[in-house]
Amino acid sequence: MNAGNPEYGTDGVYRRLGVRVAINGVGPATRLGGLPLHPDVLAAMAEALESPVRMDELQDAAGRHLAALLGVPAVYVTSGASAALLLGTAAALTRGRADLVDRLPDTAGIPNRVVIQAAHRDPYDRAIEAAGAELVTIGYPDTTHPDELRRVLDGTVAAVLFRPGRPGNLLGLEATAAIAHEHDVPVLVDGALFVPPVDRLRVYLEAGADLVAVSGGKGFRGPQGSGLLCGRPDLIAAVGVQHQDMDERVETWPRNHGAEGPFSPPRHGIGRPLKVGREQLVGLVAAIERYVRDPGADETEGTRELEEAAARLESSGAVRVTRGAHEPLHVPMLELDVRGAGADVDDVVRALASRPVPVYLGESEAWRGVLTVVGMALRPGDGTRLADAVIEVLGAAG
Ligand SMILES: *Cc1c(COP(=O)(O)O)cnc(C)c1O
């Protein structure tokens, strides 16, 4: 797992490109390239690359396999949870109609609004708009009334987006789905951070979710560019035609002779730029198989390094260290009281990032002068080096 780090003595691709190999104390962050992959996952990816396959066949087979593994009706593999949000929105907008697939993101004349509670807003909402939908926010940051949802469902709404884990007197998933379904409007859940545990998928679907977007590169520790869309088979079926390469001839397109056919294949859909490589797809299957076989197998990955960092920081006296847990990822986390150590948190972040081996820490608590450390992406030796870097930077600041 150490390949590529100059300090481990290898002369890898990053060194050739002149890119600094970093110490990732943040965890499954996209801007840091995600998590290291387990050798079994890497082996599956390498094997997938040896042979060509038809991607729609692979998608169907992987979807059936994952649906059985995860206990859900249908699954489609995407290039991430964000891609799953876009594709799920596209499915809700088109419901599989080829004429509509051909014209997204143009949604003139069809229900094209996606409703979201103010408390559920998030930068990932951009994926919804990218499909051609218009977001409509209801309620306020800490409260939504059921009538606020009822009033907006006037025939112009294609879907409701629901984001779990937000506190407040909000509409729960069950209440949201009950109201939405009275109007035949599907509910799309952004479960990126909340699945695994796998059971949550069933909980969301039983509460009324029609589709759930899941990240492959977070708790499942799959490839960074992978994710899932899970849920209603008719909506999942509407995803493939607007995601895959539709460079097909009418006469020989294999799907031309299905129950609803023959019909013309749509052209490249709105999801075509969100291509999933066969290595990502197979890598995610391998990671989920691994997870389902033993959900705790990789739980302690990086924990020893985290403990090493904590012990070193504590014995140095450079900064107060508090042990906690990252929620919802459910892994151990350190809080470093940088402000309490007399340093400016932004200066510390910049100083750590400008080192020959840059160190990145979590900044979600930066507003109160605290930086956080998660061990999921730490590799052997990183705990010591992370702690030494922090001690050095704080020493220079103090
Ligand atoms: C990480 C995340 C996403 C995006 O997941 P990717 O797999 O990186 O595309 C979407 N929504 C939420 C809430 C997330 O935390």
GROMACS .gro file of C-alpha atoms and ligand atoms in nm:
model
  413
    1MET     CA    1   0.000   0.000   0.000
    2ASN     CA    2   0.308   0.226   0.017
    3ALA     CA    3   0.386   0.254  -0.351
    4GLY     CA    4   0.429   0.605  -0.476
    5ASN     CA    5   0.536   0.780  -0.156
    6PRO     CA    6   0.884   0.923  -0.215
    7GLU     CA    7   0.972   0.868   0.149
    8TYR     CA    8   0.920   0.496   0.106
    9GLY     CA    9   1.196   0.494  -0.153
   10THR     CA   10   0.993   0.411  -0.464
   11ASP     CA   11   1.022   0.606  -0.785
   12GLY     CA   12   0.658   0.611  -0.881
   13VAL     CA   13   0.438   0.794  -1.125
   14TYR     CA   14   0.377   1.086  -0.888
   15ARG     CA   15   0.745   1.154  -0.848
   16ARG     CA   16   0.791   1.147  -1.226
   17LEU     CA   17   0.511   1.401  -1.261
   18GLY     CA   18   0.653   1.614  -0.981
   19VAL     CA   19   0.339   1.580  -0.771
   20ARG     CA   20   0.386   1.570  -0.397
   21VAL     CA   21   0.253   1.259  -0.228
   22ALA     CA   22   0.042   1.374   0.065
   23ILE     CA   23  -0.055   1.252   0.409
   24ASN     CA   24  -0.432   1.237   0.413
   25GLY     CA   25  -0.565   1.287   0.765
   26VAL     CA   26  -0.908   1.385   0.633
   27GLY     CA   27  -1.038   1.046   0.518
   28PRO     CA   28  -1.241   0.972   0.203
   29ALA     CA   29  -1.201   1.322   0.056
   30THR     CA   30  -1.238   1.352  -0.321
   31ARG     CA   31  -0.994   1.644  -0.337
   32LEU     CA   32  -0.727   1.414  -0.187
   33GLY     CA   33  -0.803   1.124  -0.419
   34GLY     CA   34  -1.001   0.916  -0.170
   35LEU     CA   35  -0.893   0.611   0.028
   36PRO     CA   36  -0.624   0.350  -0.040
   37LEU     CA   37  -0.780   0.040  -0.196
   38HIS     CA   38  -0.749  -0.309  -0.052
   39PRO     CA   39  -0.520  -0.539  -0.257
   40ASP     CA   40  -0.819  -0.766  -0.336
   41VAL     CA   41  -1.001  -0.469  -0.488
   42LEU     CA   42  -0.693  -0.365  -0.687
   43ALA     CA   43  -0.656  -0.721  -0.815
   44ALA     CA   44  -1.018  -0.729  -0.933
   45MET     CA   45  -0.969  -0.398  -1.114
   46ALA     CA   46  -0.654  -0.520  -1.288
   47GLU     CA   47  -0.830  -0.841  -1.394
   48ALA     CA   48  -1.128  -0.646  -1.532
   49LEU     CA   49  -0.893  -0.449  -1.754
   50GLU     CA   50  -0.758  -0.760  -1.923
   51SER     CA   51  -1.068  -0.826  -2.135
   52PRO     CA   52  -1.327  -0.624  -2.324
   53VAL     CA   53  -1.697  -0.663  -2.239
   54ARG     CA   54  -2.021  -0.496  -2.345
   55MET     CA   55  -2.084  -0.235  -2.076
   56ASP     CA   56  -2.463  -0.271  -2.073
   57GLU     CA   57  -2.424  -0.645  -2.016
   58LEU     CA   58  -2.175  -0.580  -1.736
   59GLN     CA   59  -2.402  -0.315  -1.582
   60ASP     CA   60  -2.703  -0.550  -1.586
   61ALA     CA   61  -2.509  -0.839  -1.436
   62ALA     CA   62  -2.337  -0.625  -1.171
   63GLY     CA   63  -2.671  -0.462  -1.090
   64ARG     CA   64  -2.842  -0.798  -1.032
   65HIS     CA   65  -2.548  -0.926  -0.828
   66LEU     CA   66  -2.531  -0.614  -0.609
   67ALA     CA   67  -2.909  -0.600  -0.567
   68ALA     CA   68  -2.901  -0.955  -0.424
   69LEU     CA   69  -2.598  -0.876  -0.203
   70LEU     CA   70  -2.750  -0.555  -0.068
   71GLY     CA   71  -3.108  -0.678  -0.045
   72VAL     CA   72  -3.262  -0.409  -0.267
   73PRO     CA   73  -3.484  -0.434  -0.578
   74ALA     CA   74  -3.240  -0.292  -0.834
   75VAL     CA   75  -2.895  -0.134  -0.854
   76TYR     CA   76  -2.702   0.066  -1.113
   77VAL     CA   77  -2.329   0.141  -1.081
   78THR     CA   78  -2.235   0.506  -1.132
   79SER     CA   79  -1.914   0.709  -1.115
   80GLY     CA   80  -2.003   0.833  -0.764
   81ALA     CA   81  -2.295   0.940  -0.547
   82SER     CA   82  -2.298   1.278  -0.716
   83ALA     CA   83  -2.334   1.107  -1.055
   84ALA     CA   84  -2.608   0.890  -0.903
   85LEU     CA   85  -2.796   1.206  -0.801
   86LEU     CA   86  -2.773   1.341  -1.155
   87LEU     CA   87  -2.876   1.009  -1.313
   88GLY     CA   88  -3.158   0.957  -1.062
   89THR     CA   89  -3.288   1.303  -1.144
   90ALA     CA   90  -3.263   1.228  -1.517
   91ALA     CA   91  -3.461   0.906  -1.461
   92ALA     CA   92  -3.731   1.097  -1.274
   93LEU     CA   93  -3.745   1.362  -1.548
   94THR     CA   94  -3.766   1.121  -1.842
   95ARG     CA   95  -3.906   0.800  -1.689
   96GLY     CA   96  -3.724   0.631  -1.978
   97ARG     CA   97  -3.894   0.816  -2.267
   98ALA     CA   98  -3.646   0.828  -2.556
   99ASP     CA   99  -3.769   1.168  -2.680
  100LEU     CA  100  -3.704   1.321  -2.338
  101VAL     CA  101  -3.371   1.140  -2.298
  102ASP     CA  102  -3.269   1.303  -2.624
  103ARG     CA  103  -3.335   1.654  -2.503
  104LEU     CA  104  -3.219   1.683  -2.141
  105PRO     CA  105  -3.114   1.923  -1.992
  106ASP     CA  106  -3.396   2.093  -2.188
  107THR     CA  107  -3.703   2.024  -1.975
  108ALA     CA  108  -3.949   2.265  -2.137
  109GLY     CA  109  -4.304   2.140  -2.103
  110ILE     CA  110  -4.244   1.855  -1.860
  111PRO     CA  111  -4.252   1.847  -1.479
  112ASN     CA  112  -3.899   1.962  -1.403
  113ARG     CA  113  -3.888   2.090  -1.047
  114VAL     CA  114  -3.709   1.903  -0.769
  115VAL     CA  115  -3.820   1.992  -0.418
  116ILE     CA  116  -3.581   2.004  -0.125
  117GLN     CA  117  -3.616   2.113   0.237
  118ALA     CA  118  -3.397   2.414   0.320
  119ALA     CA  119  -3.225   2.210   0.593
  120HIS     CA  120  -3.124   1.951   0.331
  121ARG     CA  121  -2.947   2.190   0.095
  122ASP     CA  122  -2.588   2.100   0.011
  123PRO     CA  123  -2.331   2.184  -0.259
  124TYR     CA  124  -2.403   1.843  -0.415
  125ASP     CA  125  -2.741   1.983  -0.522
  126ARG     CA  126  -2.556   2.106  -0.829
  127ALA     CA  127  -2.587   1.751  -0.968
  128ILE     CA  128  -2.968   1.782  -0.963
  129GLU     CA  129  -2.956   2.105  -1.160
  130ALA     CA  130  -2.704   1.961  -1.405
  131ALA     CA  131  -2.969   1.713  -1.520
  132GLY     CA  132  -3.191   2.006  -1.619
  133ALA     CA  133  -3.409   2.024  -1.309
  134GLU     CA  134  -3.497   2.339  -1.121
  135LEU     CA  135  -3.452   2.319  -0.744
  136VAL     CA  136  -3.731   2.447  -0.526
  137THR     CA  137  -3.648   2.497  -0.159
  138ILE     CA  138  -3.923   2.465   0.100
  139GLY     CA  139  -3.916   2.542   0.472
  140TYR     CA  140  -3.636   2.702   0.672
  141PRO     CA  141  -3.297   2.580   0.798
  142ASP     CA  142  -3.447   2.419   1.110
  143THR     CA  143  -3.810   2.356   1.023
  144THR     CA  144  -4.038   2.238   0.743
  145HIS     CA  145  -4.418   2.203   0.759
  146PRO     CA  146  -4.597   1.919   0.576
  147ASP     CA  147  -4.819   2.175   0.400
  148GLU     CA  148  -4.515   2.342   0.253
  149LEU     CA  149  -4.447   2.020   0.064
  150ARG     CA  150  -4.815   1.961  -0.024
  151ARG     CA  151  -4.853   2.311  -0.169
  152VAL     CA  152  -4.556   2.280  -0.402
  153LEU     CA  153  -4.672   1.948  -0.553
  154ASP     CA  154  -4.883   2.107  -0.826
  155GLY     CA  155  -4.798   1.886  -1.125
  156THR     CA  156  -4.471   2.063  -1.206
  157VAL     CA  157  -4.257   1.851  -0.973
  158ALA     CA  158  -4.043   1.561  -1.101
  159ALA     CA  159  -3.891   1.445  -0.770
  160VAL     CA  160  -3.824   1.525  -0.406
  161LEU     CA  161  -3.464   1.516  -0.287
  162PHE     CA  162  -3.417   1.397   0.072
  163ARG     CA  163  -3.092   1.422   0.266
  164PRO     CA  164  -3.076   1.222   0.591
  165GLY     CA  165  -2.887   1.320   0.903
  166ARG     CA  166  -2.993   1.683   0.926
  167PRO     CA  167  -3.124   1.798   1.266
  168GLY     CA  168  -3.438   2.008   1.313
  169ASN     CA  169  -3.816   1.989   1.315
  170LEU     CA  170  -3.814   1.866   0.960
  171LEU     CA  171  -4.021   1.633   0.747
  172GLY     CA  172  -3.893   1.280   0.799
  173LEU     CA  173  -3.848   1.042   0.508
  174GLU     CA  174  -4.171   0.854   0.577
  175ALA     CA  175  -4.382   1.170   0.588
  176THR     CA  176  -4.205   1.311   0.281
  177ALA     CA  177  -4.260   0.994   0.079
  178ALA     CA  178  -4.625   0.959   0.184
  179ILE     CA  179  -4.704   1.310   0.060
  180ALA     CA  180  -4.492   1.282  -0.256
  181HIS     CA  181  -4.644   0.948  -0.351
  182GLU     CA  182  -4.998   1.089  -0.334
  183HIS     CA  183  -4.885   1.286  -0.639
  184ASP     CA  184  -4.687   1.003  -0.802
  185VAL     CA  185  -4.364   1.195  -0.737
  186PRO     CA  186  -4.056   0.980  -0.658
  187VAL     CA  187  -3.827   1.051  -0.363
  188LEU     CA  188  -3.451   1.047  -0.421
  189VAL     CA  189  -3.237   1.002  -0.108
  190ASP     CA  190  -2.877   1.122  -0.093
  191GLY     CA  191  -2.732   0.840   0.117
  192ALA     CA  192  -2.370   0.913   0.017
  193LEU     CA  193  -2.242   0.940   0.372
  194PHE     CA  194  -2.490   0.708   0.539
  195VAL     CA  195  -2.453   0.375   0.355
  196PRO     CA  196  -2.288   0.153   0.471
  197PRO     CA  197  -2.423   0.019   0.703
  198VAL     CA  198  -2.603  -0.181   0.435
  199ASP     CA  199  -2.921  -0.211   0.645
  200ARG     CA  200  -2.985   0.159   0.596
  201LEU     CA  201  -3.069   0.093   0.231
  202ARG     CA  202  -3.361  -0.123   0.338
  203VAL     CA  203  -3.460   0.130   0.604
  204TYR     CA  204  -3.472   0.410   0.345
  205LEU     CA  205  -3.659   0.201   0.089
  206GLU     CA  206  -3.911   0.078   0.346
  207ALA     CA  207  -3.966   0.437   0.459
  208GLY     CA  208  -4.064   0.517   0.101
  209ALA     CA  209  -3.746   0.616  -0.084
  210ASP     CA  210  -3.772   0.537  -0.456
  211LEU     CA  211  -3.402   0.582  -0.527
  212VAL     CA  212  -3.097   0.603  -0.299
  213ALA     CA  213  -2.763   0.747  -0.413
  214VAL     CA  214  -2.459   0.588  -0.246
  215SER     CA  215  -2.089   0.665  -0.263
  216GLY     CA  216  -1.852   0.379  -0.354
  217GLY     CA  217  -1.540   0.553  -0.227
  218LYS     CA  218  -1.651   0.631   0.129
  219GLY     CA  219  -1.762   0.363   0.378
  220PHE     CA  220  -1.745   0.084   0.118
  221ARG     CA  221  -1.380   0.173   0.047
  222GLY     CA  222  -1.429   0.114  -0.323
  223PRO     CA  223  -1.274   0.311  -0.612
  224GLN     CA  224  -1.298   0.687  -0.566
  225GLY     CA  225  -1.481   0.721  -0.898
  226SER     CA  226  -1.762   0.478  -0.814
  227GLY     CA  227  -2.107   0.484  -0.660
  228LEU     CA  228  -2.451   0.329  -0.671
  229LEU     CA  229  -2.806   0.417  -0.745
  230CYS     CA  230  -3.042   0.172  -0.571
  231GLY     CA  231  -3.416   0.134  -0.573
  232ARG     CA  232  -3.718   0.106  -0.801
  233PRO     CA  233  -3.651  -0.121  -1.100
  234ASP     CA  234  -3.844   0.097  -1.349
  235LEU     CA  235  -3.642   0.406  -1.256
  236ILE     CA  236  -3.314   0.212  -1.254
  237ALA     CA  237  -3.403   0.081  -1.600
  238ALA     CA  238  -3.443   0.442  -1.714
  239VAL     CA  239  -3.084   0.517  -1.613
  240GLY     CA  240  -2.889   0.293  -1.849
  241VAL     CA  241  -3.003   0.453  -2.173
  242GLN     CA  242  -2.903   0.799  -2.061
  243HIS     CA  243  -2.572   0.698  -1.910
  244GLN     CA  244  -2.405   0.452  -2.145
  245ASP     CA  245  -2.254   0.508  -2.483
  246MET     CA  246  -2.545   0.499  -2.729
  247ASP     CA  247  -2.335   0.470  -3.040
  248GLU     CA  248  -2.573   0.194  -3.154
  249ARG     CA  249  -2.748   0.116  -3.483
  250VAL     CA  250  -3.125   0.087  -3.474
  251GLU     CA  251  -3.112  -0.243  -3.662
  252THR     CA  252  -2.875  -0.423  -3.427
  253TRP     CA  253  -2.916  -0.256  -3.088
  254PRO     CA  254  -2.965  -0.558  -2.858
  255ARG     CA  255  -3.240  -0.383  -2.659
  256ASN     CA  256  -3.438  -0.315  -2.973
  257HIS     CA  257  -3.641  -0.631  -2.929
  258GLY     CA  258  -3.743  -0.608  -2.565
  259ALA     CA  259  -4.098  -0.609  -2.435
  260GLU     CA  260  -4.156  -0.246  -2.534
  261GLY     CA  261  -3.958  -0.259  -2.859
  262PRO     CA  262  -3.876  -0.241  -3.137
  263PHE     CA  263  -3.791   0.126  -3.100
  264SER     CA  264  -3.504   0.355  -3.182
  265PRO     CA  265  -3.226   0.384  -2.929
  266PRO     CA  266  -3.196   0.733  -2.783
  267ARG     CA  267  -2.876   0.924  -2.858
  268HIS     CA  268  -2.606   0.990  -2.599
  269GLY     CA  269  -2.787   1.093  -2.283
  270ILE     CA  270  -2.717   1.358  -2.021
  271GLY     CA  271  -2.520   1.100  -1.823
  272ARG     CA  272  -2.276   1.008  -2.099
  273PRO     CA  273  -2.001   1.232  -1.953
  274LEU     CA  274  -2.028   1.035  -1.626
  275LYS     CA  275  -1.872   0.727  -1.780
  276VAL     CA  276  -1.793   0.432  -1.552
  277GLY     CA  277  -1.491   0.226  -1.655
  278ARG     CA  278  -1.512  -0.151  -1.622
  279GLU     CA  279  -1.230  -0.134  -1.366
  280GLN     CA  280  -1.430   0.104  -1.146
  281LEU     CA  281  -1.738  -0.108  -1.181
  282VAL     CA  282  -1.565  -0.436  -1.099
  283GLY     CA  283  -1.360  -0.268  -0.825
  284LEU     CA  284  -1.678  -0.150  -0.656
  285VAL     CA  285  -1.832  -0.498  -0.682
  286ALA     CA  286  -1.518  -0.642  -0.517
  287ALA     CA  287  -1.522  -0.378  -0.242
  288ILE     CA  288  -1.890  -0.438  -0.164
  289GLU     CA  289  -1.844  -0.816  -0.166
  290ARG     CA  290  -1.561  -0.765   0.081
  291TYR     CA  291  -1.771  -0.537   0.296
  292VAL     CA  292  -2.075  -0.766   0.300
  293ARG     CA  293  -1.863  -1.072   0.385
  294ASP     CA  294  -1.718  -0.898   0.691
  295PRO     CA  295  -1.840  -0.542   0.757
  296GLY     CA  296  -1.576  -0.486   1.026
  297ALA     CA  297  -1.278  -0.623   0.830
  298ASP     CA  298  -1.135  -0.283   0.735
  299GLU     CA  299  -1.280  -0.085   1.025
  300THR     CA  300  -0.948  -0.059   1.205
  301GLU     CA  301  -0.754   0.029   0.887
  302GLY     CA  302  -0.544   0.332   0.984
  303THR     CA  303  -0.649   0.324   1.351
  304ARG     CA  304  -0.301   0.224   1.465
  305GLU     CA  305  -0.158   0.521   1.277
  306LEU     CA  306  -0.419   0.746   1.434
  307GLU     CA  307  -0.324   0.618   1.781
  308GLU     CA  308   0.043   0.672   1.702
  309ALA     CA  309  -0.030   1.032   1.601
  310ALA     CA  310  -0.238   1.090   1.914
  311ALA     CA  311   0.027   0.951   2.149
  312ARG     CA  312   0.303   1.155   1.987
  313LEU     CA  313   0.103   1.477   1.988
  314GLU     CA  314  -0.001   1.426   2.351
  315SER     CA  315   0.348   1.352   2.479
  316SER     CA  316   0.485   1.658   2.294
  317GLY     CA  317   0.245   1.887   2.479
  318ALA     CA  318   0.215   2.090   2.159
  319VAL     CA  319  -0.163   2.071   2.134
  320ARG     CA  320  -0.461   1.941   2.331
  321VAL     CA  321  -0.591   1.621   2.170
  322THR     CA  322  -0.950   1.503   2.221
  323ARG     CA  323  -1.057   1.159   2.105
  324GLY     CA  324  -1.397   1.121   1.948
  325ALA     CA  325  -1.570   0.959   1.653
  326HIS     CA  326  -1.646   1.086   1.306
  327GLU     CA  327  -2.017   1.068   1.242
  328PRO     CA  328  -2.167   0.945   1.020
  329LEU     CA  329  -1.858   0.755   0.902
  330HIS     CA  330  -1.842   0.590   1.244
  331VAL     CA  331  -1.461   0.582   1.273
  332PRO     CA  332  -1.228   0.718   1.545
  333MET     CA  333  -1.136   1.084   1.510
  334LEU     CA  334  -0.894   1.320   1.686
  335GLU     CA  335  -0.966   1.684   1.754
  336LEU     CA  336  -0.660   1.909   1.774
  337ASP     CA  337  -0.719   2.238   1.958
  338VAL     CA  338  -0.496   2.452   1.740
  339ARG     CA  339  -0.639   2.782   1.865
  340GLY     CA  340  -0.587   2.667   2.225
  341ALA     CA  341  -0.222   2.608   2.133
  342GLY     CA  342  -0.195   2.976   2.043
  343ALA     CA  343  -0.190   2.936   1.664
  344ASP     CA  344  -0.415   3.065   1.388
  345VAL     CA  345  -0.600   2.772   1.233
  346ASP     CA  346  -0.573   2.903   0.875
  347ASP     CA  347  -0.199   2.960   0.912
  348VAL     CA  348  -0.157   2.603   1.037
  349VAL     CA  349  -0.358   2.460   0.746
  350ARG     CA  350  -0.150   2.659   0.496
  351ALA     CA  351   0.180   2.567   0.660
  352LEU     CA  352   0.092   2.195   0.664
  353ALA     CA  353  -0.013   2.209   0.299
  354SER     CA  354   0.307   2.377   0.183
  355ARG     CA  355   0.545   2.112   0.318
  356PRO     CA  356   0.744   1.882   0.086
  357VAL     CA  357   0.514   1.604   0.208
  358PRO     CA  358   0.195   1.803   0.261
  359VAL     CA  359  -0.035   1.710   0.548
  360TYR     CA  360  -0.410   1.757   0.526
  361LEU     CA  361  -0.640   1.761   0.828
  362GLY     CA  362  -1.017   1.795   0.852
  363GLU     CA  363  -1.142   2.153   0.860
  364SER     CA  364  -1.509   2.108   0.948
  365GLU     CA  365  -1.438   2.246   1.297
  366ALA     CA  366  -1.197   2.518   1.183
  367TRP     CA  367  -1.453   2.784   1.280
  368ARG     CA  368  -1.374   2.707   1.648
  369GLY     CA  369  -1.000   2.673   1.595
  370VAL     CA  370  -0.999   2.293   1.584
  371LEU     CA  371  -0.854   2.061   1.317
  372THR     CA  372  -0.958   1.695   1.300
  373VAL     CA  373  -0.779   1.374   1.204
  374VAL     CA  374  -0.940   1.058   1.064
  375GLY     CA  375  -0.723   0.750   1.010
  376MET     CA  376  -0.898   0.588   0.712
  377ALA     CA  377  -0.641   0.702   0.455
  378LEU     CA  378  -0.327   0.691   0.675
  379ARG     CA  379  -0.061   0.446   0.564
  380PRO     CA  380   0.220   0.286   0.763
  381GLY     CA  381   0.440   0.560   0.908
  382ASP     CA  382   0.189   0.838   0.838
  383GLY     CA  383   0.083   0.870   1.204
  384THR     CA  384   0.433   0.961   1.318
  385ARG     CA  385   0.497   1.191   1.026
  386LEU     CA  386   0.162   1.365   1.062
  387ALA     CA  387   0.226   1.430   1.433
  388ASP     CA  388   0.581   1.553   1.373
  389ALA     CA  389   0.459   1.793   1.103
  390VAL     CA  390   0.190   1.935   1.334
  391ILE     CA  391   0.440   1.971   1.622
  392GLU     CA  392   0.687   2.150   1.395
  393VAL     CA  393   0.427   2.387   1.250
  394LEU     CA  394   0.283   2.470   1.593
  395GLY     CA  395   0.635   2.523   1.730
  396ALA     CA  396   0.708   2.772   1.454
  397ALA     CA  397   0.375   2.949   1.509
  398GLY     CA  398   0.414   2.977   1.888
  399LIG     C1  399  -1.960   1.263  -0.070
  399LIG     C2  400  -2.101   1.307  -0.090
  399LIG     C3  401  -2.159   1.306  -0.217
  399LIG     C4  402  -2.080   1.273  -0.342
  399LIG     O1  403  -2.028   1.145  -0.340
  399LIG     P1  404  -1.924   1.101  -0.456
  399LIG     O2  405  -1.927   0.953  -0.449
  399LIG     O3  406  -1.793   1.161  -0.418
  399LIG     O4  407  -1.975   1.155  -0.583
  399LIG     C5  408  -2.290   1.344  -0.229
  399LIG     N1  409  -2.363   1.379  -0.121
  399LIG     C6  410  -2.311   1.382   0.003
  399LIG     C7  411  -2.398   1.423   0.118
  399LIG     C8  412  -2.179   1.346   0.022
  399LIG     O5  413  -2.125   1.351   0.145
   0.00000   0.00000   0.00000
